[in-house]
XYZ file of C-alpha atoms in Angstrom:
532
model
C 72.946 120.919 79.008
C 75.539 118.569 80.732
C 73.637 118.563 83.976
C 70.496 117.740 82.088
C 72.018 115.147 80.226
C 73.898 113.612 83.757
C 70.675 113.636 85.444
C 68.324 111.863 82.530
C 71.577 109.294 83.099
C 70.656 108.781 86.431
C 67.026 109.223 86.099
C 67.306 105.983 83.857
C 69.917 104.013 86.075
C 67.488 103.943 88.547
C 65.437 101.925 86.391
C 68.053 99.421 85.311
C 70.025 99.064 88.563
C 67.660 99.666 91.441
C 65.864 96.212 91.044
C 68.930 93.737 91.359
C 68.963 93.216 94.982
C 67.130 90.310 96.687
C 64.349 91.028 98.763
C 65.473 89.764 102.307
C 63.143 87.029 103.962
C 60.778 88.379 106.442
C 60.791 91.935 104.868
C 57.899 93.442 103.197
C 57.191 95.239 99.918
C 54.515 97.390 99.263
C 53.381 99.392 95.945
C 53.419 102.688 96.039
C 51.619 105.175 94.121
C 52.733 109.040 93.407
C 55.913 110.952 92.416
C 55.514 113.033 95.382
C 54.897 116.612 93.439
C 50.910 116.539 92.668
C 48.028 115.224 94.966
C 46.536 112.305 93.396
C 43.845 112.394 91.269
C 42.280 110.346 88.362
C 45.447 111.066 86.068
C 47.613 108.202 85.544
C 50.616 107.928 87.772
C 53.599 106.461 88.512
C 54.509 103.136 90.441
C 57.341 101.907 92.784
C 57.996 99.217 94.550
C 59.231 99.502 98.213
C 60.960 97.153 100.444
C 60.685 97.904 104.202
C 61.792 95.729 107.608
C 58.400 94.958 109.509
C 59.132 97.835 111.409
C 58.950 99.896 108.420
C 62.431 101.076 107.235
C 63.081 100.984 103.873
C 65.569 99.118 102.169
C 65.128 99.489 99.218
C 62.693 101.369 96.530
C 62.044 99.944 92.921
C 61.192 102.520 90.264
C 58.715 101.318 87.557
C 59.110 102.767 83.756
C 56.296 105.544 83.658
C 57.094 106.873 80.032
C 58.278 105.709 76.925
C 61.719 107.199 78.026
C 62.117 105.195 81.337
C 61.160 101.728 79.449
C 64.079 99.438 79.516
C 65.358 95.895 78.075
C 62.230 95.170 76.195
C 59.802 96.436 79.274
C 56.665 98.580 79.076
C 55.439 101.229 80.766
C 52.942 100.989 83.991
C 51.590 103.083 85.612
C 47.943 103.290 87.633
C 45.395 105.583 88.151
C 45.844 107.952 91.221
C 42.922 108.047 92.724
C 41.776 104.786 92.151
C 42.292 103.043 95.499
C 41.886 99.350 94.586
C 44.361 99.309 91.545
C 47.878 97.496 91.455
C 46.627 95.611 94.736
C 49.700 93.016 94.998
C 49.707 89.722 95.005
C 52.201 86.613 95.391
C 51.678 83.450 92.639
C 50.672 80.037 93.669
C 54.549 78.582 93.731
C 55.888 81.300 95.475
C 58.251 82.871 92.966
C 56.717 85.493 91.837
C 54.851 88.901 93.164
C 52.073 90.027 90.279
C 50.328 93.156 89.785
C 48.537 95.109 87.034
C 48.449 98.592 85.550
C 48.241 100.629 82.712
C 50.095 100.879 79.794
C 50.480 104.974 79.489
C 52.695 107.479 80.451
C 52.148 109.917 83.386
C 49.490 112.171 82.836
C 46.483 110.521 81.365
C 43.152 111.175 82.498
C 40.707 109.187 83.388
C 42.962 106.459 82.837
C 41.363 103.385 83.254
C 38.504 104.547 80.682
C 41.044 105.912 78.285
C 40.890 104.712 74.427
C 43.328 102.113 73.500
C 45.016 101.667 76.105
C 46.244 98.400 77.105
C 46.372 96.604 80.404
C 50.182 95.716 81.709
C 51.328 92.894 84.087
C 54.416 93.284 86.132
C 56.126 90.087 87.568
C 58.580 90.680 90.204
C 60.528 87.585 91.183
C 62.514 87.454 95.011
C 65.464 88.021 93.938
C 64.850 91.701 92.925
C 64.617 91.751 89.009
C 60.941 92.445 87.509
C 59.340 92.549 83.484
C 56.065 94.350 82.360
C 56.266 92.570 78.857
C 52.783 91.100 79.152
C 50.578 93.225 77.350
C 46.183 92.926 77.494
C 44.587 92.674 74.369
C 42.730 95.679 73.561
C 39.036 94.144 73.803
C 39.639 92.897 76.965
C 41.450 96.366 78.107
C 38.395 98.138 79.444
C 37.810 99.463 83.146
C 40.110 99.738 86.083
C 42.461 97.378 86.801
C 42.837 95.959 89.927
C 44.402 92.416 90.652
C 45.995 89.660 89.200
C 47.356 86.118 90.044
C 49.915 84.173 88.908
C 49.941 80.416 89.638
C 53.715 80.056 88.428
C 54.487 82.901 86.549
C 53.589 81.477 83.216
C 50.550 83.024 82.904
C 47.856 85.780 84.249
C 44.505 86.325 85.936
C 43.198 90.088 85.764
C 40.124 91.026 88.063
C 38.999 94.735 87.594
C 35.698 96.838 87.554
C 34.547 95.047 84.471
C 34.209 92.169 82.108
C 34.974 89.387 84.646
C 37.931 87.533 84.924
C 40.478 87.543 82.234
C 43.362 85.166 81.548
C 46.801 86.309 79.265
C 49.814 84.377 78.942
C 53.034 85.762 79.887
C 54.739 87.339 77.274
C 51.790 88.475 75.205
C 52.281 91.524 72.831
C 48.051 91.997 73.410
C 47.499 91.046 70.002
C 43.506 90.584 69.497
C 42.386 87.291 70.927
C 45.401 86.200 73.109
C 42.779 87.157 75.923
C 40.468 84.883 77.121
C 37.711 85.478 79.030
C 37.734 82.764 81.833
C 34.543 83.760 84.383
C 31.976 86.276 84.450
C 29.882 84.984 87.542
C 31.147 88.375 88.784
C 32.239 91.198 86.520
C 33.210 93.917 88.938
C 35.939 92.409 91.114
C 38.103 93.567 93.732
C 40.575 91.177 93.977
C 42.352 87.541 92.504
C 44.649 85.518 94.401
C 46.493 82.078 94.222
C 45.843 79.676 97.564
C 45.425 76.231 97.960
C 46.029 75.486 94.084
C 42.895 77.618 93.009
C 42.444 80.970 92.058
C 40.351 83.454 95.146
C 38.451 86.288 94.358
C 36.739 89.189 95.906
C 34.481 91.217 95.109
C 32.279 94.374 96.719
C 28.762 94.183 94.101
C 25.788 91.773 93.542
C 24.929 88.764 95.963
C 26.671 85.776 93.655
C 30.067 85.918 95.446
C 31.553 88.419 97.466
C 34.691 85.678 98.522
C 35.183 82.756 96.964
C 36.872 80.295 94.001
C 37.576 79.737 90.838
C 38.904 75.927 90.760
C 42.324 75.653 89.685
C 43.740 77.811 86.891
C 41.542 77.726 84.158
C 42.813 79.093 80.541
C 39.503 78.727 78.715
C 35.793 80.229 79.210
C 33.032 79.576 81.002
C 33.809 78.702 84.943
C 31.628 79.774 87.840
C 32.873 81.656 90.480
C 32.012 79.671 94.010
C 31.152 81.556 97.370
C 32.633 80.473 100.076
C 29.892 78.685 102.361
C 28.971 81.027 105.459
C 30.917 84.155 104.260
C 27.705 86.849 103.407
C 27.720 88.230 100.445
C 27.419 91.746 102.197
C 30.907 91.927 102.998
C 33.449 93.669 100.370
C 36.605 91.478 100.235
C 39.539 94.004 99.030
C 42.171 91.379 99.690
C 42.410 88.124 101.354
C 45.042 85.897 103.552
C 44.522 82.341 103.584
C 46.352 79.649 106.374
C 46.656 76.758 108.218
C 46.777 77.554 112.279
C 46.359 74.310 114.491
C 43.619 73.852 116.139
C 41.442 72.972 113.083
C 41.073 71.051 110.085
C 44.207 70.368 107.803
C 44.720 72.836 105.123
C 43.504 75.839 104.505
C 41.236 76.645 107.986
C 41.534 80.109 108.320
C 40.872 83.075 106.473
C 41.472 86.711 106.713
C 39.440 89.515 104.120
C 40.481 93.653 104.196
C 37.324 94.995 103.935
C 35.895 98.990 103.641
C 32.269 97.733 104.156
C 30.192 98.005 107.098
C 31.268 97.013 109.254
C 34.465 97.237 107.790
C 37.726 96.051 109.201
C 39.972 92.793 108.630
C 37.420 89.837 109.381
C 38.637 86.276 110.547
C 36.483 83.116 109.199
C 37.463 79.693 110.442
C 36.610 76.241 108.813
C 33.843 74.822 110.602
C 34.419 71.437 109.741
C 31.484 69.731 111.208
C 28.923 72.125 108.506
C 31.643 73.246 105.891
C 30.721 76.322 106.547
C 33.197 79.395 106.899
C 32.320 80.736 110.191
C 33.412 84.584 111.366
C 35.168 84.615 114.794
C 35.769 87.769 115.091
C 36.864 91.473 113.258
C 40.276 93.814 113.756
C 39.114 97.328 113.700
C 35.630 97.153 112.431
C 35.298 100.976 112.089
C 38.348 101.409 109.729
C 38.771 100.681 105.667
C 41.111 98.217 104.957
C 42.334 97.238 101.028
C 45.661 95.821 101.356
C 46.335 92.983 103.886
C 49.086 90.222 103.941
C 50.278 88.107 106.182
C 52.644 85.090 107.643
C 51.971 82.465 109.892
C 54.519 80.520 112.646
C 52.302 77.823 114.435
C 49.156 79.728 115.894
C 50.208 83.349 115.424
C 49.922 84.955 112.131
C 51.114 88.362 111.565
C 49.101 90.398 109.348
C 50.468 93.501 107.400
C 47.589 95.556 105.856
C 46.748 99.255 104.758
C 44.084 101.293 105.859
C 42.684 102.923 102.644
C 45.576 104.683 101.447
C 47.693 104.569 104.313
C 48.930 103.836 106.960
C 50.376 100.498 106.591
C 50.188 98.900 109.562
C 50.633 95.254 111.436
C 49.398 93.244 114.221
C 49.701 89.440 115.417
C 46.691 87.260 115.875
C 48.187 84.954 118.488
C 44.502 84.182 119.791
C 44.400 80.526 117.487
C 41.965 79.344 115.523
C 38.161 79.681 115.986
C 39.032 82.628 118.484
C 38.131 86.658 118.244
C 40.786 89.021 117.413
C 38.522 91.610 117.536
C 40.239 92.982 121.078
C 43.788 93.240 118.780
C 45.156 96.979 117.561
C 47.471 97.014 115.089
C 50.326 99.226 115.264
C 51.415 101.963 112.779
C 54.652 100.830 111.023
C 55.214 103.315 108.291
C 53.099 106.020 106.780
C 52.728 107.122 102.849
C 54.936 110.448 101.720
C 52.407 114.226 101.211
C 51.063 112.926 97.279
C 51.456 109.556 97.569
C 49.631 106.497 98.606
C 50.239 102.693 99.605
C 47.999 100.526 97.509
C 49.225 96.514 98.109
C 51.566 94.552 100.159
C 53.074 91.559 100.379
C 55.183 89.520 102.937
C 58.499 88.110 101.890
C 58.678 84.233 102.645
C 61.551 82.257 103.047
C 61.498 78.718 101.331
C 59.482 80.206 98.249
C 59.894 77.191 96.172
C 59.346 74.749 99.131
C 60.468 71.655 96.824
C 62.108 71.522 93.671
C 60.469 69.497 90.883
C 63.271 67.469 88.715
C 60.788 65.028 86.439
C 57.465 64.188 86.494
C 57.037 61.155 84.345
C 54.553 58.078 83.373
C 55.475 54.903 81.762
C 53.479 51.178 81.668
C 54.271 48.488 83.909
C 55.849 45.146 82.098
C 51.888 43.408 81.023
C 50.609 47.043 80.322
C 48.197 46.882 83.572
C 49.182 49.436 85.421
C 50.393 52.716 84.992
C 54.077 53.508 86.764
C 54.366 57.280 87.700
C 57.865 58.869 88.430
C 58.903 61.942 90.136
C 62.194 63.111 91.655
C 63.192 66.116 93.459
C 66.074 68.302 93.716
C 65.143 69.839 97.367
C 62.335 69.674 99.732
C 61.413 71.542 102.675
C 58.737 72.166 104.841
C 57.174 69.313 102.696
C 54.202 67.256 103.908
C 54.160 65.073 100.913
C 51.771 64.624 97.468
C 48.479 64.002 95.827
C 48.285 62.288 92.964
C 45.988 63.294 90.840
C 43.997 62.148 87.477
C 41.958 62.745 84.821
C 40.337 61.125 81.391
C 40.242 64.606 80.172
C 42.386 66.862 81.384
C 39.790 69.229 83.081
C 38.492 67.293 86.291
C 40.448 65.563 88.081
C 40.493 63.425 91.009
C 42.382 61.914 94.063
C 44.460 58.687 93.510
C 46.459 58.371 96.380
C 48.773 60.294 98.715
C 52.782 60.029 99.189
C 54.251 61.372 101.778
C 57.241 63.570 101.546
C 61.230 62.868 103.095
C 62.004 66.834 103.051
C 65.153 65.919 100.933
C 66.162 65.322 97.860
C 64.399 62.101 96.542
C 62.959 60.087 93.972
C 58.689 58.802 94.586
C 57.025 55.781 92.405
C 53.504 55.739 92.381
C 51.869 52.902 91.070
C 48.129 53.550 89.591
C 46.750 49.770 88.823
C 44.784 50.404 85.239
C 41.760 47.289 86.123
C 40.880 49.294 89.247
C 37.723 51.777 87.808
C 38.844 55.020 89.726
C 37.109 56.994 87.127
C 33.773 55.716 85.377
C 34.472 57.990 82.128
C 37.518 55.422 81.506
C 38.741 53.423 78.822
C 40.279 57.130 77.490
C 42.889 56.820 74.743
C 45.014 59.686 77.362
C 44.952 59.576 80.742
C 46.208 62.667 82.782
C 47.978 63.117 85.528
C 49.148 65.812 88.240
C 50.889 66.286 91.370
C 49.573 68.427 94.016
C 52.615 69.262 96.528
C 51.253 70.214 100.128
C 53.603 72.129 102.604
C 52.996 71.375 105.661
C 51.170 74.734 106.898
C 48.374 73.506 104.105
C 49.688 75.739 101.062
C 49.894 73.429 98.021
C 51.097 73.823 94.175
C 50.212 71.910 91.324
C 53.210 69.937 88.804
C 52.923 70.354 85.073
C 50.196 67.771 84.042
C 51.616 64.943 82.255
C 49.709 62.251 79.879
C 49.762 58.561 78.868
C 48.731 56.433 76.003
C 45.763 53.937 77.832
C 44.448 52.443 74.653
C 41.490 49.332 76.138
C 42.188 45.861 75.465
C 41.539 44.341 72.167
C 37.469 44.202 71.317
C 37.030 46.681 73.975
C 34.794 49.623 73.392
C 36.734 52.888 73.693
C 35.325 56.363 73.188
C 36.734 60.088 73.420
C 36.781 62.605 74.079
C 35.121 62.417 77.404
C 33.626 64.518 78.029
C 32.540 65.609 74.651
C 31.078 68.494 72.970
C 30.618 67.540 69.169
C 31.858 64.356 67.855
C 32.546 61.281 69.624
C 35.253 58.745 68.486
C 34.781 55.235 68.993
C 37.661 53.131 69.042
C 37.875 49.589 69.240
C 35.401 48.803 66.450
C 34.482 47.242 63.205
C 31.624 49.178 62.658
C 27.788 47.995 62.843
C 24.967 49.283 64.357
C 24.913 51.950 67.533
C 22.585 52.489 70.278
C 22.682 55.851 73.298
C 20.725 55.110 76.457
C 20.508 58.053 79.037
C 20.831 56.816 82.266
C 16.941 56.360 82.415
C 17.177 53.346 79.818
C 16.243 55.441 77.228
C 16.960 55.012 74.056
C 18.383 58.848 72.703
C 20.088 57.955 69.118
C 20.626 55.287 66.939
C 22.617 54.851 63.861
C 25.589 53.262 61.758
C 28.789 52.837 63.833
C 32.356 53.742 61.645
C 34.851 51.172 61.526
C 37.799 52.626 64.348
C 39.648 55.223 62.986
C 36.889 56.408 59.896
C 35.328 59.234 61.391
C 33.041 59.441 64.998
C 29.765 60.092 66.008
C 28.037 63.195 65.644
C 26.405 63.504 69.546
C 26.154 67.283 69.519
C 22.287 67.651 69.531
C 22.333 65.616 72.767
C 21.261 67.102 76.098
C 24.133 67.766 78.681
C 24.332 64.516 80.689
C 25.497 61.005 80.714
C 25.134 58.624 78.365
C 25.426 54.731 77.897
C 26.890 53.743 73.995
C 26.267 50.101 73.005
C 27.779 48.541 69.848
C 27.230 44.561 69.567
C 27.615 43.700 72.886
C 30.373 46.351 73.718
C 29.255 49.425 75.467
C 30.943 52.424 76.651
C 29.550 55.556 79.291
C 30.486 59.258 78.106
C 29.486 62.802 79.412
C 28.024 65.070 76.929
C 28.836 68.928 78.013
């Protein structure tokens, strides 16, 4: 009985203890699937987390809760389904901080898990310095088929991408209480993969001939987006996972991408920017005779170093010093470290240093002295590897577009941007809010987006006003005593006509209107909205 009771101790210590130790810059960590005892199959299995030097020695191994017993401070269980070989594929959020993955909320043992009856889906965040949570919990209408991906912009929230449904957002922290799901995108429903690059959500998939690899555009918490192909990429390919970079040589930002693939041919496939067409053009393929899922990677000027797994296993790497626009295809990677009998490697990701590049203090927006401009303040606690900002903004908090750039000092400072209210940056304006945003590019083109922050831009006295813009329903009109309305379409078209409320006494019921824009006149005030 005592050494039962000693070893259930240790059993659980491993689960408490094992994840406090920062993963080392330039390391790697890969999930792995198995306990070691029984092949694989389509039972539900356990989950660790390993940490390896790129030569493949372990450092250290992170033991996920598999069973109501092993679940600690507040956690839940995960585990994935054994033979599934595109589930818990890992990836790293949009700021850095975080590594993301899915699974299942059961215990060992299930079958057929990922078709199993209330069961919910499970997100685990691992941040760098060791310590990890599975305390998001899936709704249960939106837990259905296998669950592969999911991305994290800044930890605050997640992206699932699985064999069904689409893609499905959850904020972090959710108990999976029906409808704290939302279905964001169902260009695609069976998916392969989601990542965070370039301040927009990636996704690949292996069915239909919408997208195979492509975008979502930014984060998007509510329904209805359309998945975008990426120009010149076929949509013949299967894109398991994807590695997106800058390498010099072509156009700034993102330029270059890699995508695992198990199709044929399979292999990891390189696709440049061309930037004369826009077009994603394939220089060349790594391997094209072996199945890839997993693939990572880290760039240092025009050689990136790729970590990937072939199927299962082995994990191995390789550097593409050839540049950009040039073949890899003569490259072999080398074998670094190969799964244990009843156990498999499913995702990895490379350790970065700098995660959180610079170090947002405030973020605010106040008027100038006469109210004509807008004055927007940020300051930073650190910055490096910084190439500087976008500013950003919006008259609705959806779409939003370039202001201006500021470059960055890569230190500590404090930026002013000044955003002159009479210029007409944005026809939808005068807006009653006006948004704004940062986007923060490093300097090998990977950018995150601030927190978006809003101002009060009421229009001058006897100025027509409307929101919001776009609108669905009803439209407010500000700035008004009332009288008689008139909607033009942009044909000169009269579309509606009616009886204007004074400001503040209701709005204008536009609903039955065609999407499009339209032209409001009241006296000899007029106003343009967008009707969605």
């Amino acid at each position: 009985m005592y050494k039962i009771f000693l070893l259930s101790l240790l059993t659980l210590a491993s689960f408490v203890s094992s994840a406090q130790t920062p993963f080392t810059v330039g390391n790697i960590v890969v999930v792995r699937v198995g306990d070691g005892a029984a092949a694989l199959s389509n039972q539900s299995i356990r989950i660790a987390l390993v940490e390896m030097t790129p030569t493949g020695t372990v450092v250290q191994t992170i033991n996920l809760p598999y069973s109501a017993a092993t679940e600690t401070g507040g956690n839940n269980k995960i585990c994935t389904q054994g033979s599934s070989s595109n589930d818990v594929n890992l990836t790293v959020s949009g700021d850095g901080r975080y590594f993301v993955m899915p699974g299942y909320n059961s215990d060992e043992g299930v079958a057929t898990v990922s078709g199993a009856a209330g069961i919910k889906r499970v997100f685990c965040r691992i941040a760098m310095d060791g310590t990890w949570d599975t305390k998001t919990l899936m709704d249960d209408a939106n837990s259905t088929g296998n669950a592969r991906c999911a991305a994290t912009n800044d930890g605050s929230g997640f992206w699932l991408a699985g064999s069904s449904l689409g893609v499905r957002y959850t904020p972090y922290g959710s108990t999976g209480a029906a409808g704290t799901t939302t279905l964001v995108s169902t260009t695609v429903t069976n998916m392969r993969t989601i990542q965070a690059f370039g301040g927009n959500l990636v996704v690949g998939t292996g069915s239909g001939t919408a997208v195979r690899a492509g975008t979502i555009s930014g984060f998007p918490t509510t329904t209805g987006n359309t998945m975008v192909t990426f120009p010149g990429v076929p949509t013949t390919i299967i894109a398991n996972s994807i590695y997106m970079t800058n390498v010099p040589g072509g156009p700034s930002g993102l330029n270059t991408m890699y995508i695992a693939s198990d199709a044929t041919p399979a292999g990891i496939h390189k696709y440049c920017l061309n930037s004369g067409t826009g077009n994603w053009d394939l220089a060349g393929t790594i391997e094209t005779a072996i199945n890839y899922r997993g693939l990572t990677g880290s760039t240092s000027g025009s050689n990136v170093t790729l970590f990937a797994i072939r199927g299962g296993s082995p994990l191995v790497s390789v550097v593409d010093n050839t540049g950009f626009n040039q073949s890899p295809s003569a490259l072999t990677p080398t074998t670094i470290s190969t799964a244990p009998t009843n156990m498999a490697y499913r995702g990895v990701q490379f350790v970065k240093g700098n995660t959180i590049p610079v170090g947002l203090l405030s973020f605010t927006a106040a008027k100038n002295d006469n109210t004509t401009a807008n004055i927007l303040t940020w300051a930073t606690a650190s910055e490096v590897n910084n190439k500087g900002f976008e500013v950003e903004k919006s008259s609705d908090g959806l779409r939003f577009e370039k202001m201006g750039f500021v470059a960055g000092n890569n230190k500590a400072s404090t930026y002013q941007f000044l955003d002159n209210l009479t210029s007409a940056r944005i026809e939808t304006s005068p807006t009653f809010l006006t948004y704004y945003r940062l986007r923060q590019i490093d300097n090998d083109g990977k950018e995150t987006l601030s927190k978006v922050i809003t101002i009060e831009d009421k229009g001058a006295k006897g100025k027509l006003a409307v929101f919001p813009n776009p609108v669905s329903n009803l439209l407010t009109v500000e700035n008004t005593e009332g009288g008689n309305f008139q909607i033009f379409n942009l044909l000169g078209q009269q579309v509606l006509t009616g009886k204007t409320p004074p400001s503040g006494a209701g709005g204008l019921d536009v609903s039955a209107l065609p999407q499009g824009t339209y032209i409001l006149k009241v006296g000899a005030e007029q106003a343009k909205f967008i009707k969605q």
